[in-house]
Coordinates of C-alpha atoms and ligand atoms in Angstrom, one line a residue:
M1 CA 77.3 117.7 114.9
C2 CA 77.6 121.0 113.2
N3 CA 74.6 122.5 111.3
P4 CA 73.8 120.6 108.1
K5 CA 75.2 122.3 105.1
N6 CA 74.5 122.1 101.4
T7 CA 77.8 120.6 100.2
I8 CA 78.7 121.7 96.7
I9 CA 80.5 119.0 94.8
E10 CA 82.6 120.0 91.7
K11 CA 85.1 118.1 89.5
V12 CA 88.1 119.7 88.0
K13 CA 89.7 118.6 84.8
I14 CA 93.0 116.8 85.4
N15 CA 95.4 114.7 83.4
D16 CA 96.6 111.2 84.3
D17 CA 99.1 112.5 86.8
G18 CA 96.4 114.3 88.7
N19 CA 97.6 117.7 87.5
L20 CA 96.0 120.5 85.6
D21 CA 97.4 120.8 82.0
M22 CA 95.3 123.7 81.1
I23 CA 92.7 125.4 83.2
D24 CA 89.4 125.2 81.3
A25 CA 86.5 127.6 81.9
H26 CA 84.7 125.2 84.3
T27 CA 87.9 124.5 86.4
L28 CA 88.6 128.2 86.6
K29 CA 85.0 128.8 87.9
V30 CA 85.4 126.0 90.5
L31 CA 88.8 127.4 91.7
N32 CA 87.3 130.9 92.0
Q33 CA 84.3 129.6 94.0
A34 CA 86.5 127.5 96.3
G35 CA 88.9 130.5 96.9
K36 CA 85.9 132.7 97.7
I37 CA 84.4 130.2 100.2
L38 CA 87.8 129.8 101.9
R39 CA 88.4 133.5 102.2
N40 CA 85.0 133.9 103.7
G41 CA 85.7 131.4 106.4
G42 CA 84.2 128.3 104.8
I43 CA 85.6 124.8 104.7
V44 CA 86.4 122.9 101.5
A45 CA 87.7 119.4 100.9
I46 CA 90.6 119.4 98.4
P47 CA 92.7 116.7 96.7
T48 CA 96.5 116.5 97.4
E49 CA 99.1 114.0 96.3
T50 CA 98.8 112.2 99.6
V51 CA 95.2 112.1 100.7
Y52 CA 92.2 114.5 100.5
G53 CA 92.4 117.4 103.0
L54 CA 89.6 119.4 104.7
A55 CA 90.8 123.0 104.2
G56 CA 90.1 126.3 105.9
N57 CA 91.9 129.6 106.3
A58 CA 94.8 128.7 108.7
L59 CA 94.9 132.3 110.0
D60 CA 91.3 132.4 111.0
A61 CA 90.6 130.7 114.4
N62 CA 86.9 130.2 113.4
S63 CA 87.7 128.3 110.3
S64 CA 89.9 125.9 112.3
L65 CA 87.1 125.4 114.8
K66 CA 84.8 124.5 111.9
I67 CA 87.3 121.9 110.7
Y68 CA 87.4 120.2 114.1
A69 CA 83.6 120.2 114.3
A70 CA 83.1 118.7 110.9
K71 CA 85.6 115.9 111.5
G72 CA 84.6 115.2 115.1
R73 CA 88.3 115.7 115.9
P74 CA 89.7 116.4 119.4
S75 CA 90.8 120.0 119.5
D76 CA 94.3 119.2 121.0
N77 CA 95.2 117.5 117.7
P78 CA 96.9 120.3 115.6
L79 CA 96.3 120.9 111.9
I80 CA 98.9 121.1 109.1
V81 CA 99.2 124.5 107.4
H82 CA 99.4 124.2 103.6
I83 CA 101.2 126.8 101.4
S84 CA 101.7 127.2 97.7
N85 CA 104.8 129.3 97.7
I86 CA 108.0 129.0 99.7
N87 CA 107.9 132.7 100.6
Q88 CA 104.8 132.1 102.7
V89 CA 106.9 130.2 105.3
S90 CA 108.6 133.2 106.9
H91 CA 105.3 134.8 107.9
L92 CA 104.1 131.7 109.7
V93 CA 107.3 130.8 111.7
D94 CA 109.6 132.6 114.1
S95 CA 112.7 131.6 112.2
I96 CA 113.8 129.1 109.5
P97 CA 116.6 126.8 111.0
K98 CA 119.4 125.5 108.7
N99 CA 118.0 121.9 108.8
A100 CA 114.6 123.2 107.7
K101 CA 116.2 125.0 104.7
V102 CA 117.9 121.8 103.6
L103 CA 114.6 119.9 103.8
M104 CA 112.7 122.6 102.0
E105 CA 115.2 122.8 99.2
N106 CA 115.3 119.0 98.6
F107 CA 111.7 117.8 99.4
W108 CA 109.4 120.8 98.6
P109 CA 107.0 120.9 97.0
G110 CA 106.1 117.3 98.1
P111 CA 104.8 115.0 100.8
L112 CA 106.9 116.3 103.7
T113 CA 105.5 118.3 106.6
I114 CA 108.0 120.3 108.7
I115 CA 107.4 121.5 112.2
F116 CA 108.6 125.0 113.1
N117 CA 108.2 127.4 116.1
K118 CA 105.2 129.4 115.1
S119 CA 104.9 133.2 114.6
E120 CA 102.1 135.2 116.3
I121 CA 99.8 135.3 113.3
V122 CA 99.1 131.5 113.5
P123 CA 96.2 131.1 116.0
Y124 CA 96.3 128.5 118.7
E125 CA 93.1 127.1 117.4
T126 CA 95.1 125.9 114.3
T127 CA 98.0 124.5 116.3
G128 CA 96.0 122.7 119.0
K129 CA 97.4 125.2 121.5
L130 CA 101.0 124.3 120.7
E131 CA 103.8 126.9 120.2
T132 CA 104.8 125.0 117.0
V133 CA 103.2 124.9 113.6
A134 CA 103.3 122.1 111.0
I135 CA 103.8 123.4 107.4
R136 CA 103.5 121.5 104.1
F137 CA 103.9 122.6 100.5
P138 CA 101.9 120.0 98.4
V139 CA 103.1 119.2 94.9
N140 CA 99.6 118.5 93.6
D141 CA 98.6 121.1 91.1
V142 CA 95.0 121.4 92.1
A143 CA 96.0 121.8 95.8
Q144 CA 98.5 124.5 94.9
K145 CA 95.9 126.4 92.7
I146 CA 93.3 126.3 95.5
I147 CA 95.7 127.8 98.0
D148 CA 96.7 130.4 95.4
F149 CA 93.0 131.3 94.7
A150 CA 92.2 131.4 98.4
G151 CA 95.1 133.8 98.9
V152 CA 95.7 132.5 102.4
P153 CA 97.6 129.5 103.8
L154 CA 95.1 126.6 104.4
A155 CA 94.9 124.4 107.5
A156 CA 94.0 120.9 106.3
P157 CA 93.8 117.7 108.2
S158 CA 92.8 114.6 106.3
A159 CA 89.2 114.9 105.1
N160 CA 87.7 111.9 107.0
I161 CA 85.6 111.6 110.1
S162 CA 88.1 111.3 113.0
G163 CA 89.2 107.6 113.5
K164 CA 88.3 106.5 109.9
P165 CA 90.8 105.7 107.1
S166 CA 92.1 108.8 105.3
P167 CA 90.2 109.5 102.0
T168 CA 92.1 108.9 98.8
R169 CA 89.0 109.5 96.5
A170 CA 86.4 112.2 96.4
E171 CA 83.8 109.4 97.0
H172 CA 85.4 108.7 100.4
V173 CA 85.1 112.3 101.5
K174 CA 81.5 112.3 100.4
E175 CA 80.8 109.2 102.5
D176 CA 82.2 110.9 105.6
L177 CA 81.6 114.6 105.3
F178 CA 78.6 115.3 102.9
G179 CA 76.4 117.8 104.6
R180 CA 79.1 118.9 107.1
I181 CA 81.3 120.9 104.7
D182 CA 80.7 123.8 102.2
M183 CA 82.4 122.3 99.2
L184 CA 84.2 119.1 97.9
I185 CA 86.5 119.4 94.9
D186 CA 86.9 116.1 93.0
G187 CA 90.5 115.9 91.6
G188 CA 90.6 112.2 91.1
E189 CA 92.5 109.6 93.0
C190 CA 95.4 110.6 95.3
K191 CA 98.6 109.2 93.8
I192 CA 100.5 108.4 97.0
G193 CA 97.6 107.3 99.2
I194 CA 99.2 107.7 102.7
E195 CA 99.7 111.0 104.5
S196 CA 102.8 113.1 104.4
T197 CA 106.0 112.4 106.4
I198 CA 106.2 114.7 109.4
I199 CA 109.5 115.9 110.7
D200 CA 110.2 118.1 113.7
I201 CA 113.3 120.3 113.4
T202 CA 112.7 122.4 116.6
G203 CA 114.7 120.1 119.0
D204 CA 118.4 119.2 119.2
K205 CA 117.9 116.4 116.6
P206 CA 115.5 116.1 113.6
Y207 CA 112.8 113.7 114.5
I208 CA 110.3 112.0 112.1
L209 CA 107.0 112.0 114.0
R210 CA 105.0 110.2 111.2
P211 CA 106.6 108.1 108.4
G212 CA 105.2 108.6 104.9
E213 CA 106.4 108.2 101.3
I214 CA 109.6 110.1 102.2
T215 CA 111.4 107.6 104.4
I216 CA 114.0 108.0 107.2
E217 CA 116.6 106.8 104.6
D218 CA 115.6 109.6 102.2
I219 CA 115.9 112.2 105.0
K220 CA 119.3 110.8 106.3
K221 CA 120.9 111.5 102.9
F222 CA 120.6 115.2 103.8
L223 CA 120.3 115.2 107.6
P224 CA 122.4 112.2 108.8
D225 CA 121.5 112.7 112.5
A226 CA 117.8 112.4 111.8
E227 CA 115.9 109.8 113.8
I228 CA 112.5 108.2 113.7
D229 CA 110.4 108.8 116.9
P230 CA 110.6 105.3 118.5
A231 CA 107.0 105.6 119.7
I232 CA 105.6 105.3 116.1
L233 CA 107.2 101.9 115.5
V234 CA 105.6 100.0 118.3
K235 CA 102.3 99.4 119.9
P236 CA 101.6 102.4 122.1
I237 CA 102.5 101.7 125.7
E238 CA 102.0 104.0 128.6
N239 CA 105.6 105.2 129.1
I240 CA 106.2 106.0 125.4
V241 CA 104.0 108.8 124.1
A242 CA 104.2 109.8 120.4
K243 CA 105.3 113.4 119.9
A244 CA 102.7 114.1 117.1
P245 CA 99.5 114.5 119.2
G246 CA 97.4 112.8 116.4
M247 CA 99.4 109.6 116.6
K248 CA 97.9 108.7 120.0
Y249 CA 94.3 108.4 118.7
R250 CA 92.8 105.2 117.3
H251 CA 93.1 105.6 113.5
Y252 CA 92.1 104.1 110.2
A253 CA 89.7 101.6 111.8
P254 CA 87.5 99.5 109.4
N255 CA 84.0 98.6 110.7
V256 CA 84.9 95.0 111.5
P257 CA 88.0 93.6 113.3
L258 CA 91.2 93.5 111.3
T259 CA 94.0 91.1 112.1
I260 CA 97.5 91.1 110.5
V261 CA 99.3 87.8 109.8
E262 CA 103.0 87.9 109.5
S263 CA 106.0 85.6 109.6
A264 CA 109.6 86.1 110.7
N265 CA 110.9 86.9 107.2
L266 CA 108.2 88.6 105.2
N267 CA 110.6 89.1 102.3
T268 CA 110.6 85.5 101.5
D269 CA 107.8 83.8 103.5
F270 CA 104.8 85.6 101.9
I271 CA 103.5 82.3 100.4
I272 CA 103.7 80.7 103.9
V273 CA 101.5 83.5 105.3
S274 CA 98.9 83.1 102.6
E275 CA 98.8 79.3 103.1
Y276 CA 98.4 79.8 106.8
I277 CA 95.4 82.2 106.2
C278 CA 93.9 79.6 103.8
N279 CA 94.4 76.5 105.9
T280 CA 94.1 77.7 109.4
I281 CA 91.9 80.8 109.4
V282 CA 89.5 80.9 106.4
N283 CA 87.6 77.7 107.1
S284 CA 86.7 78.7 110.7
Y285 CA 85.4 82.2 109.8
S286 CA 84.0 82.3 106.3
K287 CA 81.0 80.1 107.2
L288 CA 80.2 82.1 110.3
S289 CA 80.3 85.6 109.0
G290 CA 82.1 86.0 105.7
I291 CA 85.8 86.8 105.6
G292 CA 87.8 89.5 104.0
I293 CA 91.5 89.0 103.0
I294 CA 94.1 91.6 102.0
A295 CA 96.5 89.8 99.8
S296 CA 99.2 90.8 97.2
E297 CA 99.9 90.3 93.5
Q298 CA 102.4 87.6 94.6
T299 CA 100.0 85.6 96.8
K300 CA 96.6 86.0 95.1
K301 CA 97.0 82.7 93.2
V302 CA 97.1 80.8 96.5
Y303 CA 93.6 81.9 97.4
I304 CA 92.2 81.7 93.8
D305 CA 93.3 78.1 93.4
K306 CA 92.4 76.9 96.9
F307 CA 88.9 78.4 96.9
G308 CA 88.1 78.6 93.2
L309 CA 87.7 82.4 93.3
N310 CA 86.6 84.6 90.4
K311 CA 87.0 88.3 89.7
Y312 CA 84.6 90.3 91.8
V313 CA 83.4 93.9 91.1
G314 CA 82.3 94.5 94.7
K315 CA 79.6 96.8 96.1
N316 CA 81.8 99.9 96.1
E317 CA 82.7 101.9 93.1
D318 CA 86.6 101.8 92.9
S319 CA 89.4 100.5 90.8
L320 CA 90.6 97.8 93.2
E321 CA 91.3 94.2 92.1
K322 CA 89.0 91.8 94.0
Y323 CA 88.1 88.1 93.9
S324 CA 85.3 86.2 95.6
N325 CA 83.8 82.8 95.9
E326 CA 80.2 82.1 94.7
D327 CA 78.3 83.3 97.8
N328 CA 80.8 86.1 98.5
S329 CA 81.7 84.6 101.9
I330 CA 85.4 84.9 101.0
I331 CA 86.5 88.2 99.5
V332 CA 90.1 88.8 98.6
M333 CA 91.3 92.3 97.7
I334 CA 94.8 92.9 96.2
Q335 CA 96.8 95.6 98.0
G336 CA 99.5 95.7 95.3
D337 CA 102.9 94.4 94.3
L338 CA 105.3 93.5 97.1
K339 CA 108.2 94.5 94.9
K340 CA 106.6 98.0 94.5
P341 CA 105.4 99.1 98.0
S342 CA 104.2 102.4 96.5
T343 CA 101.3 100.4 94.8
I344 CA 100.4 99.1 98.2
A345 CA 100.4 102.6 99.8
A346 CA 98.1 103.8 97.1
N347 CA 95.5 101.1 97.7
L348 CA 95.6 100.6 101.4
F349 CA 92.9 103.1 102.6
S350 CA 90.7 102.4 99.6
I351 CA 90.7 98.7 100.6
L352 CA 89.9 99.4 104.2
R353 CA 86.9 101.5 103.1
A354 CA 85.8 99.0 100.4
F355 CA 85.5 96.3 103.0
N356 CA 83.0 98.5 104.9
H357 CA 80.6 98.0 102.0
E358 CA 81.0 94.2 102.0
N359 CA 79.3 91.6 104.2
V360 CA 82.3 90.3 106.0
G361 CA 82.6 89.8 109.8
R362 CA 86.4 89.9 109.9
I363 CA 89.4 90.9 107.8
Y364 CA 92.8 89.3 107.7
A365 CA 95.7 91.2 106.1
E366 CA 99.1 89.8 105.0
G367 CA 101.6 91.9 106.8
I368 CA 104.3 93.4 104.6
D369 CA 108.0 93.9 105.6
K370 CA 108.8 96.9 107.8
K371 CA 111.5 98.3 105.6
L372 CA 111.7 101.6 103.7
L373 CA 108.2 102.6 102.6
G374 CA 107.0 99.4 104.4
V375 CA 107.6 101.2 107.7
S376 CA 105.0 103.8 106.7
I377 CA 102.5 101.4 105.4
R378 CA 102.8 99.1 108.4
N379 CA 102.4 102.2 110.7
R380 CA 98.9 102.7 109.1
L381 CA 98.0 99.0 108.9
D382 CA 99.1 98.2 112.4
K383 CA 96.9 101.0 113.8
A384 CA 94.0 99.9 111.6
A385 CA 94.3 96.5 113.2
G386 CA 94.6 98.0 116.7
Y387 CA 97.9 96.1 116.8
D388 CA 96.2 92.7 116.6
I389 CA 99.0 90.7 114.9
I390 CA 99.4 86.9 114.5
K391 CA 103.0 85.9 114.1
I392 CA 103.5 82.5 112.6
Ligands
LIG401 O1 99.4 114.3 103.8 C1 99.0 115.0 104.8 O2 99.7 115.4 105.7 C2 97.5 115.3 104.8 C3 97.1 116.1 103.6 C4 95.7 116.6 103.7 O3 98.0 117.2 103.5 N1 97.1 115.9 106.1 C5 97.1 115.2 107.2 O4 96.7 115.9 108.3 O5 97.4 114.0 107.3 P1 96.2 115.2 109.7 O6 95.6 116.3 110.5 O7 95.3 114.1 109.4 O8 97.5 114.7 110.4 C6 98.3 115.7 110.9 C7 99.2 115.1 111.9 C8 98.6 114.8 113.2 O9 99.1 113.5 113.7 C9 99.0 115.9 114.1 O10 99.0 115.6 115.5 C10 100.4 116.2 113.6 O11 100.2 116.1 112.2 N2 100.8 117.6 113.9 C11 100.3 118.8 113.3 N3 100.9 119.9 113.9 C12 101.8 119.4 114.7 C13 102.7 120.1 115.6 N4 102.8 121.4 115.7 N5 103.5 119.3 116.4 C14 103.4 117.9 116.3 N6 102.6 117.2 115.5 C15 101.8 118.0 114.7
LIG402 MG1 94.3 112.3 109.6

């Protein structure tokens, strides 16, 4: 571990959208302080619209090394460089291909990371020794202001200990990184909840290396020949290696085993899945060790009725909807509305972390359909489960 640090935690004043309406005196002081720490080579956890990032000066090799050390991250796993102004791109890349221009015009600022060939000023410590650099222009106001106040582009991976779910609340960052980083800026809950879509435009065809809120369908509207890297849709096998180095590591793992239950047609069979979990799984596990279930708005009634569950606050401070039985041996958390997958994306990592605070020996999750945003959600959930999937 790196030397223990005195982590400064400060809140900024945001509105319901997670943005800054007006910068009050305290927020201004916090932004100045963060900017100064970053310019001096320190590392600061910052909110973005996707997940919290652990930021350092992207042009300073030492800052990047500090980020790897704080996260316990393998150093061949490159960092994303965050900018707050489109003019910053030309300094960081050797050229801006036509495909990239189209993406920048249509999706920036926003949750899309674009891979370019890097310029000389970007150190190999930031790119995990690659000749390419990943660049993202976040839309979140607080993130943009911190980059502005730092005056340098910021390398920022998700602000979690390597292998754990990405943080969507300041509390999650504190849990993982307190004492390992210089500062944490609390800007409320991240709206999207899963990390940015990554697209590589350096080859003959645009390739999505990681799916996010921006889907392959969204990209194809502008770049019809774009494809999704086949390696990210399936369980990793030896002869298919994901092109984003980070996708090969175990990710998002909760403290206890997680199993996904899915049926052939998840669009219509979701009640069958919840009944299977109730009738076949719960009885054998809940008495042994306590069981956690990840259900949806549409299926929660099945569990509530069958086990006589009541609303449950839980041991973790968050805004999740939870239910439990009297001795808390069955705990059900609601991932969101199947008709609005964005609600599920927003809660997923929070749920995985919330179960770490509960006394359950296993978690079962209802699998959602792998369509549109469902592709991105299942990419995270399948990894969290280590691809342990029951098909009924
Ligand atoms: O939404 C996000 O992208 C968040 C927030 C903080 O912006 N950041 C994030 O970073 O998720 P991280 O480090 O957790 O994930 C970055 C991913 C990794 O899988 C890494 O391997 C890949 O991006 N990546 C970075 N640079 C790359 C490059 N030059 N070529 C291929 N993959 C790259
Ligand atoms: Mg990450």
